[in-house]
PDB file of C-alpha atoms in Angstrom:
ATOM      1  CA  ASP A  51      10.372 -11.103  29.786  1.00 48.00           C
ATOM      2  CA  GLY A  52       9.201 -14.013  31.921  1.00 52.00           C
ATOM      3  CA  GLY A  53      10.793 -17.376  31.639  1.00 92.00           C
ATOM      4  CA  ILE A  54      11.778 -17.117  28.036  1.00 96.00           C
ATOM      5  CA  THR A  55      15.338 -16.696  26.948  1.00 96.00           C
ATOM      6  CA  GLN A  56      16.715 -15.791  23.479  1.00 97.00           C
ATOM      7  CA  SER A  57      20.342 -15.894  22.331  1.00 95.00           C
ATOM      8  CA  PRO A  58      22.197 -14.257  21.133  1.00 95.00           C
ATOM      9  CA  LYS A  59      20.904 -10.627  21.676  1.00 94.00           C
ATOM     10  CA  TYR A  60      22.717  -9.420  18.570  1.00 95.00           C
ATOM     11  CA  LEU A  61      23.814 -11.557  15.591  1.00 94.00           C
ATOM     12  CA  PHE A  62      25.644 -10.620  12.426  1.00 92.00           C
ATOM     13  CA  ARG A  63      25.521 -12.756   9.299  1.00 89.00           C
ATOM     14  CA  LYS A  64      27.313 -12.645   6.125  1.00 89.00           C
ATOM     15  CA  GLU A  65      25.465 -13.093   2.863  1.00 86.00           C
ATOM     16  CA  GLY A  66      24.977 -16.783   2.036  1.00 86.00           C
ATOM     17  CA  GLN A  67      25.269 -18.071   5.595  1.00 90.00           C
ATOM     18  CA  ASN A  68      22.712 -20.004   7.634  1.00 93.00           C
ATOM     19  CA  VAL A  69      22.266 -18.774  11.260  1.00 95.00           C
ATOM     20  CA  THR A  70      20.383 -20.325  14.084  1.00 96.00           C
ATOM     21  CA  LEU A  71      18.514 -18.316  16.747  1.00 97.00           C
ATOM     22  CA  SER A  72      17.981 -19.923  20.155  1.00 98.00           C
ATOM     23  CA  CYS A  73      14.779 -19.804  22.153  1.00 98.00           C
ATOM     24  CA  GLU A  74      14.315 -21.593  25.529  1.00 97.00           C
ATOM     25  CA  GLN A  75      11.370 -21.511  27.892  1.00 97.00           C
ATOM     26  CA  ASN A  76      11.010 -22.849  31.422  1.00 96.00           C
ATOM     27  CA  LEU A  77       7.242 -22.119  31.776  1.00 95.00           C
ATOM     28  CA  ASN A  78       6.193 -25.540  30.896  1.00 94.00           C
ATOM     29  CA  HIS A  79       4.242 -24.237  27.891  1.00 94.00           C
ATOM     30  CA  ASP A  80       3.207 -26.476  25.096  1.00 94.00           C
ATOM     31  CA  ALA A  81       2.936 -23.863  22.360  1.00 94.00           C
ATOM     32  CA  MET A  82       5.815 -21.798  20.952  1.00 96.00           C
ATOM     33  CA  TYR A  83       6.039 -19.168  18.211  1.00 96.00           C
ATOM     34  CA  TRP A  84       8.522 -17.147  16.178  1.00 97.00           C
ATOM     35  CA  TYR A  85       7.681 -13.682  14.990  1.00 96.00           C
ATOM     36  CA  ARG A  86       9.705 -11.122  12.775  1.00 96.00           C
ATOM     37  CA  GLN A  87       9.405  -7.459  13.631  1.00 95.00           C
ATOM     38  CA  ASP A  88      10.232  -4.757  11.039  1.00 92.00           C
ATOM     39  CA  PRO A  89       9.694  -1.070  11.579  1.00 82.00           C
ATOM     40  CA  GLY A  90       6.130  -0.016  10.777  1.00 75.00           C
ATOM     41  CA  GLN A  91       4.982  -3.559  10.092  1.00 78.00           C
ATOM     42  CA  GLY A  92       4.229  -4.911  13.491  1.00 87.00           C
ATOM     43  CA  LEU A  93       4.823  -8.667  14.166  1.00 92.00           C
ATOM     44  CA  ARG A  94       4.565 -11.219  11.480  1.00 94.00           C
ATOM     45  CA  LEU A  95       4.313 -14.890  12.267  1.00 94.00           C
ATOM     46  CA  ILE A  96       7.056 -17.193  10.853  1.00 96.00           C
ATOM     47  CA  TYR A  97       6.400 -20.631  12.509  1.00 96.00           C
ATOM     48  CA  TYR A  98       4.414 -21.992  15.497  1.00 95.00           C
ATOM     49  CA  SER A  99       4.460 -25.256  17.322  1.00 95.00           C
ATOM     50  CA  GLN A 100       1.683 -26.792  19.319  1.00 92.00           C
ATOM     51  CA  ILE A 101       3.577 -29.726  20.675  1.00 92.00           C
ATOM     52  CA  VAL A 102       6.874 -31.424  20.513  1.00 94.00           C
ATOM     53  CA  ASN A 103       7.774 -32.789  17.056  1.00 95.00           C
ATOM     54  CA  ASP A 104       5.066 -30.670  15.417  1.00 94.00           C
ATOM     55  CA  PHE A 105       5.122 -27.251  13.864  1.00 95.00           C
ATOM     56  CA  GLN A 106       3.163 -25.190  11.397  1.00 94.00           C
ATOM     57  CA  LYS A 107       4.116 -22.457   8.853  1.00 95.00           C
ATOM     58  CA  GLY A 108       3.031 -18.906   9.688  1.00 93.00           C
ATOM     59  CA  ASP A 109       2.530 -16.042   7.283  1.00 91.00           C
ATOM     60  CA  ILE A 110       6.209 -15.575   6.185  1.00 95.00           C
ATOM     61  CA  ALA A 111       7.794 -19.043   6.575  1.00 96.00           C
ATOM     62  CA  GLU A 112       9.870 -18.945   3.318  1.00 96.00           C
ATOM     63  CA  GLY A 113      13.597 -18.965   4.009  1.00 95.00           C
ATOM     64  CA  TYR A 114      13.226 -20.059   7.537  1.00 97.00           C
ATOM     65  CA  SER A 115      13.206 -23.537   9.292  1.00 97.00           C
ATOM     66  CA  VAL A 116      12.457 -24.688  12.851  1.00 98.00           C
ATOM     67  CA  SER A 117      12.603 -27.794  14.991  1.00 97.00           C
ATOM     68  CA  ARG A 118      10.816 -28.758  18.148  1.00 97.00           C
ATOM     69  CA  GLU A 119      12.745 -31.814  19.568  1.00 97.00           C
ATOM     70  CA  LYS A 120      12.194 -30.679  23.249  1.00 96.00           C
ATOM     71  CA  LYS A 121       9.282 -28.901  24.937  1.00 96.00           C
ATOM     72  CA  GLU A 122      11.586 -26.167  26.200  1.00 97.00           C
ATOM     73  CA  SER A 123      13.364 -25.386  22.956  1.00 98.00           C
ATOM     74  CA  PHE A 124      12.237 -23.955  19.608  1.00 98.00           C
ATOM     75  CA  PRO A 125      15.299 -22.846  17.529  1.00 98.00           C
ATOM     76  CA  LEU A 126      14.848 -20.831  14.419  1.00 98.00           C
ATOM     77  CA  THR A 127      17.192 -21.212  11.421  1.00 97.00           C
ATOM     78  CA  VAL A 128      17.438 -18.343   8.959  1.00 96.00           C
ATOM     79  CA  THR A 129      18.653 -19.782   5.710  1.00 93.00           C
ATOM     80  CA  SER A 130      20.534 -18.145   2.832  1.00 88.00           C
ATOM     81  CA  ALA A 131      17.197 -18.470   0.896  1.00 87.00           C
ATOM     82  CA  GLN A 132      15.755 -15.635   3.134  1.00 88.00           C
ATOM     83  CA  LYS A 133      16.164 -12.593   0.822  1.00 87.00           C
ATOM     84  CA  ASN A 134      16.015  -9.849   3.503  1.00 90.00           C
ATOM     85  CA  PRO A 135      16.730 -11.352   6.908  1.00 92.00           C
ATOM     86  CA  THR A 136      17.754  -8.194   8.775  1.00 94.00           C
ATOM     87  CA  ALA A 137      15.103  -7.771  11.470  1.00 95.00           C
ATOM     88  CA  PHE A 138      14.310  -8.142  15.100  1.00 95.00           C
ATOM     89  CA  TYR A 139      13.186 -11.657  15.854  1.00 97.00           C
ATOM     90  CA  LEU A 140      10.880 -12.517  18.839  1.00 96.00           C
ATOM     91  CA  CYS A 141      10.155 -15.943  20.302  1.00 97.00           C
ATOM     92  CA  ALA A 142       6.999 -16.478  22.373  1.00 96.00           C
ATOM     93  CA  SER A 143       5.158 -19.267  24.249  1.00 95.00           C
ATOM     94  CA  SER A 144       1.721 -19.943  25.643  1.00 93.00           C
ATOM     95  CA  MET A 145       0.043 -22.719  27.634  1.00 90.00           C
ATOM     96  CA  GLY A 146      -1.690 -23.906  24.499  1.00 82.00           C
ATOM     97  CA  LEU A 147      -2.926 -22.750  21.106  1.00 77.00           C
ATOM     98  CA  ALA A 148      -6.664 -22.710  21.819  1.00 74.00           C
ATOM     99  CA  GLY A 149      -8.622 -20.438  24.099  1.00 74.00           C
ATOM    100  CA  ALA A 150      -7.586 -17.063  25.399  1.00 80.00           C
ATOM    101  CA  GLN A 151      -4.189 -17.937  26.446  1.00 84.00           C
ATOM    102  CA  GLU A 152      -1.880 -14.907  26.250  1.00 89.00           C
ATOM    103  CA  GLN A 153       1.624 -15.308  24.779  1.00 92.00           C
ATOM    104  CA  PHE A 154       4.788 -14.495  26.730  1.00 94.00           C
ATOM    105  CA  PHE A 155       7.691 -13.052  24.849  1.00 95.00           C
ATOM    106  CA  GLY A 156      11.409 -13.366  24.963  1.00 95.00           C
ATOM    107  CA  PRO A 157      13.719 -10.302  24.863  1.00 94.00           C
ATOM    108  CA  GLY A 158      14.476 -10.703  21.131  1.00 95.00           C
ATOM    109  CA  THR A 159      17.377 -11.307  18.803  1.00 96.00           C
ATOM    110  CA  ARG A 160      18.442  -8.503  16.440  1.00 94.00           C
ATOM    111  CA  LEU A 161      19.932 -10.063  13.185  1.00 95.00           C
ATOM    112  CA  THR A 162      21.890  -7.987  10.766  1.00 94.00           C
ATOM    113  CA  VAL A 163      23.237  -9.100   7.454  1.00 90.00           C
ATOM    114  CA  LEU A 164      26.535  -7.622   6.509  1.00 85.00           C
TER     115      LEU A 164
ATOM    116  CA  ALA B1111      -9.392 -15.169   8.854  1.00 80.00           C
ATOM    117  CA  GLN B1112      -8.366 -12.721  11.507  1.00 88.00           C
ATOM    118  CA  SER B1113      -6.915  -9.235  11.316  1.00 92.00           C
ATOM    119  CA  VAL B1114      -6.149  -6.156  13.408  1.00 95.00           C
ATOM    120  CA  ALA B1115      -5.919  -2.474  12.371  1.00 96.00           C
ATOM    121  CA  GLN B1116      -4.202   0.277  14.387  1.00 96.00           C
ATOM    122  CA  PRO B1117      -5.089   3.387  12.471  1.00 96.00           C
ATOM    123  CA  GLU B1118      -2.524   5.679  14.276  1.00 96.00           C
ATOM    124  CA  ASP B1119       1.174   5.360  13.805  1.00 95.00           C
ATOM    125  CA  GLN B1120       1.729   7.676  16.689  1.00 97.00           C
ATOM    126  CA  VAL B1121      -0.253   9.226  19.446  1.00 98.00           C
ATOM    127  CA  ASN B1122       0.928  12.277  21.311  1.00 98.00           C
ATOM    128  CA  VAL B1123      -0.379  13.319  24.690  1.00 98.00           C
ATOM    129  CA  ALA B1124       0.628  15.637  27.492  1.00 98.00           C
ATOM    130  CA  GLU B1125       1.464  14.116  30.851  1.00 98.00           C
ATOM    131  CA  GLY B1126      -1.541  13.955  33.119  1.00 97.00           C
ATOM    132  CA  ASN B1127      -4.081  13.947  30.175  1.00 98.00           C
ATOM    133  CA  PRO B1128      -6.114  10.910  29.272  1.00 97.00           C
ATOM    134  CA  LEU B1129      -4.842   8.707  26.463  1.00 97.00           C
ATOM    135  CA  THR B1130      -6.581   6.474  23.916  1.00 98.00           C
ATOM    136  CA  VAL B1131      -4.886   4.124  21.537  1.00 98.00           C
ATOM    137  CA  LYS B1132      -7.242   2.744  18.807  1.00 98.00           C
ATOM    138  CA  CYS B1133      -7.661  -0.749  17.682  1.00 98.00           C
ATOM    139  CA  THR B1134     -10.221  -2.418  15.345  1.00 98.00           C
ATOM    140  CA  TYR B1135     -10.489  -6.113  14.504  1.00 96.00           C
ATOM    141  CA  SER B1136     -11.952  -8.641  12.202  1.00 94.00           C
ATOM    142  CA  VAL B1137     -12.622 -12.384  13.031  1.00 90.00           C
ATOM    143  CA  SER B1138     -14.756 -15.188  11.982  1.00 87.00           C
ATOM    144  CA  GLY B1139     -16.069 -16.154  15.320  1.00 85.00           C
ATOM    145  CA  ASN B1140     -15.971 -14.520  18.692  1.00 88.00           C
ATOM    146  CA  PRO B1141     -12.830 -12.495  19.443  1.00 92.00           C
ATOM    147  CA  TYR B1142     -10.087 -12.915  22.059  1.00 93.00           C
ATOM    148  CA  LEU B1143      -8.284  -9.485  22.206  1.00 95.00           C
ATOM    149  CA  PHE B1144      -5.046  -8.515  23.782  1.00 96.00           C
ATOM    150  CA  TRP B1145      -2.946  -5.462  24.294  1.00 97.00           C
ATOM    151  CA  TYR B1146       0.896  -5.588  24.569  1.00 97.00           C
ATOM    152  CA  VAL B1147       3.538  -2.896  25.262  1.00 97.00           C
ATOM    153  CA  GLN B1148       7.105  -2.883  23.888  1.00 95.00           C
ATOM    154  CA  TYR B1149       9.999  -0.844  25.203  1.00 91.00           C
ATOM    155  CA  PRO B1150      12.956  -0.199  22.891  1.00 86.00           C
ATOM    156  CA  ASN B1151      14.961  -3.234  21.945  1.00 81.00           C
ATOM    157  CA  ARG B1152      12.836  -5.413  24.349  1.00 86.00           C
ATOM    158  CA  GLY B1153      10.200  -8.134  23.952  1.00 88.00           C
ATOM    159  CA  LEU B1154       6.522  -7.482  24.317  1.00 93.00           C
ATOM    160  CA  GLN B1155       4.858  -7.259  27.766  1.00 95.00           C
ATOM    161  CA  PHE B1156       1.270  -8.371  28.219  1.00 95.00           C
ATOM    162  CA  LEU B1157      -1.019  -5.523  29.387  1.00 96.00           C
ATOM    163  CA  LEU B1158      -4.608  -7.041  29.383  1.00 96.00           C
ATOM    164  CA  LYS B1159      -7.023  -9.171  27.506  1.00 95.00           C
ATOM    165  CA  TYR B1160     -10.696  -9.477  26.752  1.00 95.00           C
ATOM    166  CA  ILE B1161     -12.285 -13.009  26.738  1.00 90.00           C
ATOM    167  CA  THR B1162     -15.962 -12.417  27.498  1.00 87.00           C
ATOM    168  CA  GLY B1163     -18.232 -10.594  29.869  1.00 86.00           C
ATOM    169  CA  ASP B1164     -17.668  -7.000  31.072  1.00 89.00           C
ATOM    170  CA  ASN B1165     -16.818  -4.743  28.095  1.00 92.00           C
ATOM    171  CA  LEU B1166     -14.453  -2.722  30.239  1.00 96.00           C
ATOM    172  CA  VAL B1167     -11.214  -4.662  31.013  1.00 96.00           C
ATOM    173  CA  LYS B1168      -8.652  -3.535  33.553  1.00 96.00           C
ATOM    174  CA  GLY B1169      -4.946  -4.309  33.196  1.00 94.00           C
ATOM    175  CA  SER B1170      -1.488  -3.536  34.334  1.00 92.00           C
ATOM    176  CA  TYR B1171      -0.022  -0.072  35.079  1.00 92.00           C
ATOM    177  CA  GLY B1172      -3.463   1.579  35.263  1.00 95.00           C
ATOM    178  CA  PHE B1173      -4.327   0.685  31.670  1.00 97.00           C
ATOM    179  CA  GLU B1174      -7.923  -0.401  30.653  1.00 97.00           C
ATOM    180  CA  ALA B1175      -9.620  -1.205  27.364  1.00 98.00           C
ATOM    181  CA  GLU B1176     -13.129  -1.017  26.165  1.00 97.00           C
ATOM    182  CA  PHE B1177     -14.551  -3.681  23.928  1.00 96.00           C
ATOM    183  CA  ASN B1178     -17.273  -2.644  21.530  1.00 96.00           C
ATOM    184  CA  LYS B1179     -18.819  -5.497  19.548  1.00 94.00           C
ATOM    185  CA  SER B1180     -20.919  -3.411  17.241  1.00 95.00           C
ATOM    186  CA  GLN B1181     -17.888  -1.296  16.201  1.00 96.00           C
ATOM    187  CA  THR B1182     -15.481  -4.204  16.346  1.00 96.00           C
ATOM    188  CA  SER B1183     -13.078  -2.148  18.450  1.00 97.00           C
ATOM    189  CA  PHE B1184     -10.912  -2.550  21.466  1.00 98.00           C
ATOM    190  CA  HIS B1185      -9.264   0.806  22.313  1.00 98.00           C
ATOM    191  CA  LEU B1186      -6.684   1.085  24.954  1.00 98.00           C
ATOM    192  CA  LYS B1187      -7.260   3.799  27.567  1.00 98.00           C
ATOM    193  CA  LYS B1188      -5.604   5.483  30.584  1.00 98.00           C
ATOM    194  CA  PRO B1189      -7.159   8.324  32.685  1.00 97.00           C
ATOM    195  CA  SER B1190      -3.861  10.068  33.301  1.00 97.00           C
ATOM    196  CA  ALA B1191      -0.736   9.513  31.147  1.00 97.00           C
ATOM    197  CA  LEU B1192       2.794   9.257  32.512  1.00 97.00           C
ATOM    198  CA  VAL B1193       5.980  10.012  30.656  1.00 96.00           C
ATOM    199  CA  SER B1194       7.095   6.413  31.455  1.00 95.00           C
ATOM    200  CA  ASP B1195       4.087   5.182  29.413  1.00 96.00           C
ATOM    201  CA  SER B1196       5.881   6.286  26.161  1.00 96.00           C
ATOM    202  CA  ALA B1197       6.376   3.095  24.236  1.00 96.00           C
ATOM    203  CA  LEU B1198       5.108   0.940  21.338  1.00 96.00           C
ATOM    204  CA  TYR B1199       1.675  -0.581  21.800  1.00 97.00           C
ATOM    205  CA  PHE B1200       0.313  -3.556  19.886  1.00 97.00           C
ATOM    206  CA  CYS B1201      -3.184  -4.813  19.729  1.00 97.00           C
ATOM    207  CA  ALA B1202      -3.688  -8.533  18.936  1.00 95.00           C
ATOM    208  CA  VAL B1203      -6.623 -10.905  18.134  1.00 93.00           C
ATOM    209  CA  ARG B1204      -7.475 -14.489  17.946  1.00 91.00           C
ATOM    210  CA  ASP B1205     -10.817 -15.979  17.073  1.00 85.00           C
ATOM    211  CA  ASP B1206     -12.370 -18.746  19.128  1.00 81.00           C
ATOM    212  CA  THR B1207     -13.091 -21.051  16.119  1.00 74.00           C
ATOM    213  CA  GLY B1208      -9.583 -22.342  15.471  1.00 68.00           C
ATOM    214  CA  ARG B1209      -6.188 -23.051  16.803  1.00 69.00           C
ATOM    215  CA  ARG B1210      -3.961 -20.269  15.623  1.00 76.00           C
ATOM    216  CA  ALA B1211      -1.345 -17.922  16.945  1.00 85.00           C
ATOM    217  CA  LEU B1212      -2.215 -14.371  17.690  1.00 89.00           C
ATOM    218  CA  THR B1213      -2.439 -11.768  14.817  1.00 91.00           C
ATOM    219  CA  PHE B1214      -0.882  -8.428  15.719  1.00 93.00           C
ATOM    220  CA  GLY B1215      -1.582  -4.933  14.487  1.00 94.00           C
ATOM    221  CA  SER B1216       1.191  -2.780  13.174  1.00 94.00           C
ATOM    222  CA  GLY B1217       1.690  -0.912  16.463  1.00 95.00           C
ATOM    223  CA  THR B1218       1.125   2.584  17.756  1.00 97.00           C
ATOM    224  CA  ARG B1219       3.880   4.647  19.210  1.00 96.00           C
ATOM    225  CA  LEU B1220       2.794   6.605  22.210  1.00 97.00           C
ATOM    226  CA  GLN B1221       4.707   9.743  22.999  1.00 97.00           C
ATOM    227  CA  VAL B1222       3.827  11.411  26.385  1.00 97.00           C
ATOM    228  CA  GLN B1223       5.314  14.854  26.764  1.00 96.00           C
ATOM    229  CA  PRO B1224       6.228  16.261  30.165  1.00 94.00           C
TER     230      PRO B1224
END
C-alpha cells in the first residue's frame, strides 16, 4: 500500500452523524483523491485535489466534503446528507494530475452506518 | 469524457492455463491505460500501464497487457495462471487532453482453480 495511510480501518456511524476519514501520504505527491467502492460498481470518484488549498468535485461529491490544508493530508468528511454512506473508501495519490502518472492507493476504510 | 468497460464480472481459469481479463475504453484524445489488482479488504495495487509505443506492456507478477487502438481494448493476460492470482482486477483510463483523475471499470473477479 506504499506510503499512504488511512485511518481508521473500520468505522461505525450512527444515522445523522458526520464522520471524518483520515488520509496521509509521505510520497511528496501533489495530487490526492478519494474514491468510494461498492460491490459490483467499481470505484467512483468523490473528490480530488491537484495542490494544497485546491480541490475539485468528482462524480459523486454530494454529501461529502474535503479539505487540503497540507500537502500530506486529504481528510474526507461524510456528512449526514449522504443518503447511503455504507461503503469501502479508498484514498489515493499521484505525482500530478496530468500525464501518465499512476495512482497509489491506501489500504481503505470500511464505513458502516448503524 | 472517458469511460471503461469490463464486460465480465468473473473469469474462471484452471491453474497453469493462460488467462485473459478484458477491458475496452473510450476517451476523447489518446489514452493512458492502467491495470490494478485488489485483494480482499485491501487497497489497489498497480500492475502495469500503457502510455505510448509498444502495444504489449509487461508488468508485475508476470502479467502483460495488449493495447489495440482499432478495437479500443487493453486486455490483461498471463501465460500461466496461479491460484494466488485470484483477486479483483480493475482497468482504468485517463485521456491526454485534460487534467483529470483516473476512471475505473467495474472490476473483474479472477478465480483460479487448483
